[in-house]
C-alpha atoms as a PDB file:
ATOM      1  CA  MET A   1     -33.376 131.233  74.395  1.00  0.00           C
ATOM      2  CA  ALA A   2     -30.834 131.006  72.007  1.00  0.00           C
ATOM      3  CA  THR A   3     -31.787 131.522  68.069  1.00  0.00           C
ATOM      4  CA  ILE A   4     -30.200 130.465  64.443  1.00  0.00           C
ATOM      5  CA  ARG A   5     -30.473 133.450  62.208  1.00  0.00           C
ATOM      6  CA  LEU A   6     -30.957 132.448  58.187  1.00  0.00           C
ATOM      7  CA  ALA A   7     -27.415 134.054  57.472  1.00  0.00           C
ATOM      8  CA  VAL A   8     -25.857 131.141  59.146  1.00  0.00           C
ATOM      9  CA  ILE A   9     -28.517 128.311  57.148  1.00  0.00           C
ATOM     10  CA  GLU A  10     -27.856 129.658  54.409  1.00  0.00           C
ATOM     11  CA  ARG A  11     -23.894 129.574  54.594  1.00  0.00           C
ATOM     12  CA  MET A  12     -24.140 125.547  55.958  1.00  0.00           C
ATOM     13  CA  LYS A  13     -26.539 125.549  52.883  1.00  0.00           C
ATOM     14  CA  LYS A  14     -23.795 126.626  50.729  1.00  0.00           C
ATOM     15  CA  ASN A  15     -20.787 124.458  52.960  1.00  0.00           C
ATOM     16  CA  PHE A  16     -23.019 121.616  52.233  1.00  0.00           C
ATOM     17  CA  ASP A  17     -23.162 122.174  48.124  1.00  0.00           C
ATOM     18  CA  GLN A  18     -18.817 121.888  48.864  1.00  0.00           C
ATOM     19  CA  THR A  19     -19.680 118.041  50.586  1.00  0.00           C
ATOM     20  CA  ALA A  20     -21.218 114.773  47.734  1.00  0.00           C
ATOM     21  CA  PHE A  21     -24.788 115.943  47.984  1.00  0.00           C
ATOM     22  CA  SER A  22     -25.466 119.389  48.124  1.00  0.00           C
ATOM     23  CA  ARG A  23     -28.533 121.338  49.910  1.00  0.00           C
ATOM     24  CA  HIS A  24     -31.334 120.133  48.942  1.00  0.00           C
ATOM     25  CA  MET A  25     -30.951 116.896  50.137  1.00  0.00           C
ATOM     26  CA  PHE A  26     -31.450 118.554  53.680  1.00  0.00           C
ATOM     27  CA  ASP A  27     -34.356 119.076  55.266  1.00  0.00           C
ATOM     28  CA  PHE A  28     -34.002 121.511  58.247  1.00  0.00           C
ATOM     29  CA  SER A  29     -35.594 122.832  61.174  1.00  0.00           C
ATOM     30  CA  ILE A  30     -34.791 126.077  62.727  1.00  0.00           C
ATOM     31  CA  ASN A  31     -36.449 127.774  66.308  1.00  0.00           C
ATOM     32  CA  GLN A  32     -38.452 125.653  67.769  1.00  0.00           C
ATOM     33  CA  LYS A  33     -39.096 124.570  71.365  1.00  0.00           C
ATOM     34  CA  ASP A  34     -37.071 121.530  71.763  1.00  0.00           C
ATOM     35  CA  HIS A  35     -34.317 123.103  69.842  1.00  0.00           C
ATOM     36  CA  ILE A  36     -32.758 125.645  68.220  1.00  0.00           C
ATOM     37  CA  LEU A  37     -31.701 123.841  64.527  1.00  0.00           C
ATOM     38  CA  GLN A  38     -31.874 120.079  63.618  1.00  0.00           C
ATOM     39  CA  VAL A  39     -30.710 118.714  60.296  1.00  0.00           C
ATOM     40  CA  THR A  40     -32.290 115.645  58.455  1.00  0.00           C
ATOM     41  CA  PHE A  41     -30.476 114.181  55.270  1.00  0.00           C
ATOM     42  CA  LEU A  42     -33.499 112.864  53.472  1.00  0.00           C
ATOM     43  CA  GLY A  43     -31.174 110.442  51.858  1.00  0.00           C
ATOM     44  CA  ASN A  44     -31.897 108.076  54.801  1.00  0.00           C
ATOM     45  CA  GLU A  45     -33.470 110.197  58.235  1.00  0.00           C
ATOM     46  CA  LYS A  46     -31.381 108.564  60.869  1.00  0.00           C
ATOM     47  CA  PHE A  47     -29.084 110.890  60.147  1.00  0.00           C
ATOM     48  CA  GLN A  48     -30.021 114.180  61.868  1.00  0.00           C
ATOM     49  CA  PHE A  49     -28.117 116.849  63.339  1.00  0.00           C
ATOM     50  CA  THR A  50     -29.402 118.939  66.401  1.00  0.00           C
ATOM     51  CA  ILE A  51     -28.469 121.863  68.136  1.00  0.00           C
ATOM     52  CA  LYS A  52     -30.147 122.352  71.685  1.00  0.00           C
ATOM     53  CA  GLU A  53     -29.406 124.702  74.705  1.00  0.00           C
ATOM     54  CA  VAL A  54     -28.962 123.530  77.729  1.00  0.00           C
ATOM     55  CA  SER A  55     -30.644 125.364  80.560  1.00  0.00           C
ATOM     56  CA  PRO A  56     -28.546 125.046  83.037  1.00  0.00           C
ATOM     57  CA  PRO A  57     -25.823 125.029  81.624  1.00  0.00           C
ATOM     58  CA  LYS A  58     -23.631 122.648  82.398  1.00  0.00           C
ATOM     59  CA  GLN A  59     -20.524 123.053  84.791  1.00  0.00           C
ATOM     60  CA  ASN A  60     -21.519 127.059  84.130  1.00  0.00           C
ATOM     61  CA  ARG A  61     -19.695 126.802  80.988  1.00  0.00           C
ATOM     62  CA  PHE A  62     -20.858 124.434  78.674  1.00  0.00           C
ATOM     63  CA  LYS A  63     -24.556 126.111  76.861  1.00  0.00           C
ATOM     64  CA  PHE A  64     -25.123 124.807  73.244  1.00  0.00           C
ATOM     65  CA  VAL A  65     -24.893 120.341  72.537  1.00  0.00           C
ATOM     66  CA  THR A  66     -25.261 119.281  68.938  1.00  0.00           C
ATOM     67  CA  ILE A  67     -27.013 115.453  69.086  1.00  0.00           C
ATOM     68  CA  GLU A  68     -25.732 113.719  65.340  1.00  0.00           C
ATOM     69  CA  SER A  69     -25.866 111.025  63.775  1.00  0.00           C
ATOM     70  CA  PRO A  70     -23.375 110.093  61.757  1.00  0.00           C
ATOM     71  CA  GLY A  71     -21.053 110.630  64.715  1.00  0.00           C
ATOM     72  CA  ASP A  72     -17.069 111.284  64.914  1.00  0.00           C
ATOM     73  CA  VAL A  73     -16.501 107.564  65.156  1.00  0.00           C
ATOM     74  CA  SER A  74     -19.785 105.339  64.366  1.00  0.00           C
ATOM     75  CA  ASN A  75     -23.056 106.259  62.333  1.00  0.00           C
ATOM     76  CA  GLU A  76     -24.897 105.553  66.092  1.00  0.00           C
ATOM     77  CA  VAL A  77     -25.998 108.776  67.570  1.00  0.00           C
ATOM     78  CA  GLU A  78     -22.329 111.017  69.759  1.00  0.00           C
ATOM     79  CA  GLN A  79     -23.387 113.938  71.440  1.00  0.00           C
ATOM     80  CA  PHE A  80     -21.138 116.747  71.917  1.00  0.00           C
ATOM     81  CA  ASP A  81     -20.797 119.716  74.930  1.00  0.00           C
ATOM     82  CA  HIS A  82     -20.050 123.422  73.131  1.00  0.00           C
ATOM     83  CA  GLU A  83     -19.739 126.646  75.067  1.00  0.00           C
ATOM     84  CA  THR A  84     -20.853 128.764  72.118  1.00  0.00           C
ATOM     85  CA  LEU A  85     -23.518 128.013  69.260  1.00  0.00           C
ATOM     86  CA  ASN A  86     -20.939 129.088  66.813  1.00  0.00           C
ATOM     87  CA  ASN A  87     -19.098 126.696  68.442  1.00  0.00           C
ATOM     88  CA  ALA A  88     -22.028 124.053  67.438  1.00  0.00           C
ATOM     89  CA  GLN A  89     -23.244 125.395  64.429  1.00  0.00           C
ATOM     90  CA  SER A  90     -19.378 124.319  62.330  1.00  0.00           C
ATOM     91  CA  ARG A  91     -19.801 120.889  63.338  1.00  0.00           C
ATOM     92  CA  ALA A  92     -22.489 120.732  60.366  1.00  0.00           C
ATOM     93  CA  HIS A  93     -20.368 121.294  57.272  1.00  0.00           C
ATOM     94  CA  SER A  94     -18.102 117.776  58.835  1.00  0.00           C
ATOM     95  CA  TRP A  95     -21.296 115.713  59.874  1.00  0.00           C
ATOM     96  CA  ALA A  96     -22.433 115.876  56.327  1.00  0.00           C
ATOM     97  CA  VAL A  97     -18.872 115.109  55.159  1.00  0.00           C
ATOM     98  CA  ARG A  98     -19.369 111.759  57.049  1.00  0.00           C
ATOM     99  CA  ILE A  99     -22.809 110.814  55.727  1.00  0.00           C
ATOM    100  CA  GLU A 100     -21.068 110.730  52.903  1.00  0.00           C
ATOM    101  CA  GLU A 101     -18.100 108.498  54.168  1.00  0.00           C
ATOM    102  CA  ASP A 102     -19.955 106.044  55.705  1.00  0.00           C
ATOM    103  CA  TYR A 103     -21.997 105.732  52.426  1.00  0.00           C
ATOM    104  CA  ARG A 104     -18.384 104.823  50.697  1.00  0.00           C
ATOM    105  CA  ILE A 105     -17.227 102.441  53.799  1.00  0.00           C
ATOM    106  CA  ALA A 106     -20.680 100.309  52.957  1.00  0.00           C
ATOM    107  CA  ALA A 107     -20.756 100.696  49.073  1.00  0.00           C
ATOM    108  CA  PRO A 108     -20.235  97.012  47.412  1.00  0.00           C
ATOM    109  CA  GLU A 109     -16.393  95.596  46.886  1.00  0.00           C
ATOM    110  CA  ASP A 110     -15.479  95.023  43.270  1.00  0.00           C
ATOM    111  CA  ASN A 111     -15.789  91.757  42.911  1.00  0.00           C
ATOM    112  CA  GLU A 112     -13.943  90.633  40.322  1.00  0.00           C
ATOM    113  CA  LEU A 113     -11.540  92.535  41.408  1.00  0.00           C
ATOM    114  CA  GLU A 114     -11.130  91.223  44.201  1.00  0.00           C
ATOM    115  CA  ASN A 115     -11.301  87.993  42.659  1.00  0.00           C
ATOM    116  CA  PHE A 116      -8.268  88.937  40.776  1.00  0.00           C
ATOM    117  CA  ARG A 117      -6.588  89.612  43.901  1.00  0.00           C
ATOM    118  CA  THR A 118      -6.948  85.734  45.250  1.00  0.00           C
ATOM    119  CA  GLU A 119      -5.931  84.386  41.810  1.00  0.00           C
ATOM    120  CA  PHE A 120      -2.699  86.553  42.246  1.00  0.00           C
ATOM    121  CA  PHE A 121      -1.762  85.581  45.173  1.00  0.00           C
ATOM    122  CA  ALA A 122      -2.753  82.143  45.090  1.00  0.00           C
ATOM    123  CA  SER A 123       0.048  82.215  41.796  1.00  0.00           C
ATOM    124  CA  PHE A 124       1.825  84.296  43.984  1.00  0.00           C
ATOM    125  CA  ASP A 125       2.575  82.192  46.814  1.00  0.00           C
ATOM    126  CA  HIS A 126       3.916  79.143  44.842  1.00  0.00           C
ATOM    127  CA  SER A 127       6.567  81.077  42.891  1.00  0.00           C
ATOM    128  CA  LYS A 128      10.452  80.255  43.925  1.00  0.00           C
ATOM    129  CA  THR A 129      11.211  83.847  45.638  1.00  0.00           C
ATOM    130  CA  ALA A 130      13.526  84.080  48.828  1.00  0.00           C
ATOM    131  CA  ASP A 131      12.811  84.443  51.891  1.00  0.00           C
ATOM    132  CA  GLU A 132      16.465  86.011  52.372  1.00  0.00           C
ATOM    133  CA  HIS A 133      16.820  90.389  52.763  1.00  0.00           C
ATOM    134  CA  PHE A 134      17.757  92.676  50.201  1.00  0.00           C
ATOM    135  CA  THR A 135      21.494  93.714  49.412  1.00  0.00           C
ATOM    136  CA  GLU A 136      22.772  95.943  48.888  1.00  0.00           C
ATOM    137  CA  ASP A 137      23.132  96.532  45.352  1.00  0.00           C
ATOM    138  CA  GLU A 138      19.654  94.958  44.724  1.00  0.00           C
ATOM    139  CA  LYS A 139      17.728  98.169  47.411  1.00  0.00           C
ATOM    140  CA  SER A 140      19.332 100.213  44.500  1.00  0.00           C
ATOM    141  CA  VAL A 141      17.764  98.612  41.926  1.00  0.00           C
ATOM    142  CA  VAL A 142      14.129  98.562  43.702  1.00  0.00           C
ATOM    143  CA  THR A 143      14.727 102.100  44.739  1.00  0.00           C
ATOM    144  CA  LYS A 144      14.816 102.934  40.951  1.00  0.00           C
ATOM    145  CA  LYS A 145      12.867 100.784  40.264  1.00  0.00           C
ATOM    146  CA  MET A 146       9.796 102.371  42.279  1.00  0.00           C
ATOM    147  CA  LYS A 147      10.691 105.636  41.456  1.00  0.00           C
ATOM    148  CA  GLU A 148       9.809 103.956  37.577  1.00  0.00           C
ATOM    149  CA  PHE A 149       6.613 102.843  39.640  1.00  0.00           C
ATOM    150  CA  GLU A 150       4.991 106.021  41.324  1.00  0.00           C
ATOM    151  CA  LYS A 151       5.687 107.396  37.437  1.00  0.00           C
ATOM    152  CA  LYS A 152       3.426 104.524  35.948  1.00  0.00           C
ATOM    153  CA  LEU A 153       0.426 105.584  38.498  1.00  0.00           C
ATOM    154  CA  ALA A 154       0.488 108.832  38.506  1.00  0.00           C
ATOM    155  CA  THR A 155      -0.226 108.413  34.787  1.00  0.00           C
ATOM    156  CA  LEU A 156      -2.430 106.421  35.677  1.00  0.00           C
ATOM    157  CA  TYR A 157      -4.357 108.771  38.192  1.00  0.00           C
ATOM    158  CA  GLU A 158      -4.167 111.435  35.607  1.00  0.00           C
ATOM    159  CA  GLU A 159      -6.224 108.928  32.652  1.00  0.00           C
ATOM    160  CA  ARG A 160      -8.758 108.828  35.808  1.00  0.00           C
ATOM    161  CA  HIS A 161      -8.949 111.920  36.671  1.00  0.00           C
ATOM    162  CA  ALA A 162      -8.097 112.018  40.490  1.00  0.00           C
ATOM    163  CA  ASN A 163      -7.717 114.652  42.875  1.00  0.00           C
ATOM    164  CA  HIS A 164      -4.316 115.835  44.699  1.00  0.00           C
ATOM    165  CA  GLN A 165      -5.204 114.893  47.630  1.00  0.00           C
ATOM    166  CA  GLN A 166      -5.249 111.221  45.887  1.00  0.00           C
ATOM    167  CA  MET A 167      -2.139 111.487  44.071  1.00  0.00           C
ATOM    168  CA  ASN A 168      -0.591 112.427  46.979  1.00  0.00           C
ATOM    169  CA  GLU A 169      -1.751 109.314  49.539  1.00  0.00           C
ATOM    170  CA  MET A 170      -0.427 107.616  46.216  1.00  0.00           C
ATOM    171  CA  ARG A 171       2.914 108.617  45.968  1.00  0.00           C
ATOM    172  CA  ARG A 172       3.039 108.469  50.582  1.00  0.00           C
ATOM    173  CA  GLN A 173       1.919 105.180  49.878  1.00  0.00           C
ATOM    174  CA  ILE A 174       5.379 104.956  47.659  1.00  0.00           C
ATOM    175  CA  GLU A 175       7.691 106.162  49.292  1.00  0.00           C
ATOM    176  CA  MET A 176       6.980 104.080  52.749  1.00  0.00           C
ATOM    177  CA  LEU A 177       7.438 100.967  50.196  1.00  0.00           C
ATOM    178  CA  LYS A 178      11.024 102.578  49.663  1.00  0.00           C
ATOM    179  CA  LYS A 179      10.813 102.132  53.177  1.00  0.00           C
ATOM    180  CA  SER A 180      10.160  98.794  53.504  1.00  0.00           C
ATOM    181  CA  VAL A 181      12.864  97.404  51.749  1.00  0.00           C
ATOM    182  CA  GLU A 182      15.244  98.031  54.349  1.00  0.00           C
ATOM    183  CA  ILE A 183      14.053  95.959  56.887  1.00  0.00           C
ATOM    184  CA  LEU A 184      11.153  93.474  54.978  1.00  0.00           C
ATOM    185  CA  ASP A 185      12.447  90.023  53.393  1.00  0.00           C
ATOM    186  CA  LYS A 186      12.353  89.882  49.925  1.00  0.00           C
ATOM    187  CA  ARG A 187       8.797  87.450  49.774  1.00  0.00           C
ATOM    188  CA  THR A 188       7.483  89.842  52.505  1.00  0.00           C
ATOM    189  CA  TRP A 189       8.590  93.190  50.851  1.00  0.00           C
ATOM    190  CA  LEU A 190       7.192  91.890  47.265  1.00  0.00           C
ATOM    191  CA  SER A 191       3.259  90.641  48.749  1.00  0.00           C
ATOM    192  CA  ALA A 192       3.169  94.058  51.207  1.00  0.00           C
ATOM    193  CA  ALA A 193       4.033  96.275  47.549  1.00  0.00           C
ATOM    194  CA  CYS A 194       1.892  94.076  45.679  1.00  0.00           C
ATOM    195  CA  ASN A 195      -1.082  94.336  47.830  1.00  0.00           C
ATOM    196  CA  ARG A 196      -0.052  98.045  48.300  1.00  0.00           C
ATOM    197  CA  VAL A 197      -0.046  98.942  45.443  1.00  0.00           C
ATOM    198  CA  PHE A 198      -3.326  96.794  44.078  1.00  0.00           C
ATOM    199  CA  ASP A 199      -4.827  99.389  46.457  1.00  0.00           C
ATOM    200  CA  ILE A 200      -4.309 102.388  45.524  1.00  0.00           C
ATOM    201  CA  VAL A 201      -5.046 101.733  42.049  1.00  0.00           C
ATOM    202  CA  LYS A 202      -8.401  99.871  43.230  1.00  0.00           C
ATOM    203  CA  GLU A 203      -8.669 103.491  44.400  1.00  0.00           C
ATOM    204  CA  VAL A 204      -9.253 105.636  40.996  1.00  0.00           C
ATOM    205  CA  LYS A 205     -11.121 102.305  39.582  1.00  0.00           C
ATOM    206  CA  GLY A 206      -8.234 100.837  37.190  1.00  0.00           C
ATOM    207  CA  ALA A 207      -9.406  97.869  35.512  1.00  0.00           C
ATOM    208  CA  LYS A 208      -8.874  95.093  36.113  1.00  0.00           C
ATOM    209  CA  LYS A 209      -6.227  94.384  32.513  1.00  0.00           C
ATOM    210  CA  GLU A 210      -4.656  97.761  34.394  1.00  0.00           C
ATOM    211  CA  ILE A 211      -3.631  95.893  37.717  1.00  0.00           C
ATOM    212  CA  SER A 212      -2.529  92.868  36.776  1.00  0.00           C
ATOM    213  CA  ASN A 213       0.018  94.476  34.868  1.00  0.00           C
ATOM    214  CA  LEU A 214       1.075  97.740  37.270  1.00  0.00           C
ATOM    215  CA  LEU A 215       1.433  94.310  40.020  1.00  0.00           C
ATOM    216  CA  GLY A 216       3.179  92.691  36.850  1.00  0.00           C
ATOM    217  CA  ASP A 217       6.126  94.882  36.885  1.00  0.00           C
ATOM    218  CA  MET A 218       5.931  94.591  40.496  1.00  0.00           C
ATOM    219  CA  SER A 219       6.912  91.396  40.138  1.00  0.00           C
ATOM    220  CA  ASN A 220       9.593  91.238  38.554  1.00  0.00           C
ATOM    221  CA  LEU A 221      11.282  93.479  40.166  1.00  0.00           C
ATOM    222  CA  LEU A 222      12.404  89.894  41.592  1.00  0.00           C
ATOM    223  CA  PRO A 223      13.613  87.480  38.239  1.00  0.00           C
ATOM    224  CA  ASP A 224      11.985  84.578  40.292  1.00  0.00           C
ATOM    225  CA  ASN A 225       8.848  85.807  39.191  1.00  0.00           C
ATOM    226  CA  SER A 226       8.947  86.664  36.446  1.00  0.00           C
ATOM    227  CA  SER A 227       7.387  83.551  34.986  1.00  0.00           C
ATOM    228  CA  VAL A 228       3.789  83.800  37.298  1.00  0.00           C
ATOM    229  CA  THR A 229       3.579  87.251  36.039  1.00  0.00           C
ATOM    230  CA  GLU A 230       3.274  85.737  32.521  1.00  0.00           C
ATOM    231  CA  GLU A 231       0.963  83.162  33.676  1.00  0.00           C
ATOM    232  CA  SER A 232      -1.254  85.582  35.257  1.00  0.00           C
ATOM    233  CA  GLN A 233      -1.293  88.660  32.497  1.00  0.00           C
ATOM    234  CA  ASP A 234      -2.640  85.566  29.680  1.00  0.00           C
ATOM    235  CA  GLU A 235      -5.336  85.054  31.371  1.00  0.00           C
ATOM    236  CA  VAL A 236      -6.655  88.351  31.601  1.00  0.00           C
ATOM    237  CA  ALA A 237      -5.777  88.481  28.261  1.00  0.00           C
END
């Protein structure tokens, strides 16, 4: 029967320290009769990572199996075949990261910000924004404004100590908005842009007033929305 070395376990623990938890949040059982390795997450013991040896090997090739909860696509138990023990144990870190992802998805919504989204778009629905597409001159204006808007978001991100991944994702979202000006009518583009910006700021825990100001800046890209924006900002102040 294959066995796992203590040096491998130590390396695994160091990798777990790079997640939202730490090595101390995991219980390790190694080289037992029914498993080579079993890692249990102490925060919720339904989350387990197990390596077992398959005898005889499947298709004369797959010698090991990992049994994982959460798996790659859900928090239900999933099973994966591996040719080598090294391949099997290398999945442990990504398994630990998926636990964090499950907790993040299950986290309660910020009701205050979601209520503000509803309030903002309720008033926005009564605006007189035209349904026609942007003219070439308007596209240039919007693109220029979006560049300025990106700088404002970057400043907010820095103040909120956002990481590089969040910053890059924000810039990718802004770039998508710039390109969509070419194909969307004004109302659809502005609705999409405001929603996207709301989610961008929410990602870095922006405050309600900060979101209101940023959405106000974006609404004012189209002149007939300025009154709506001012009303929304007056409610927040």
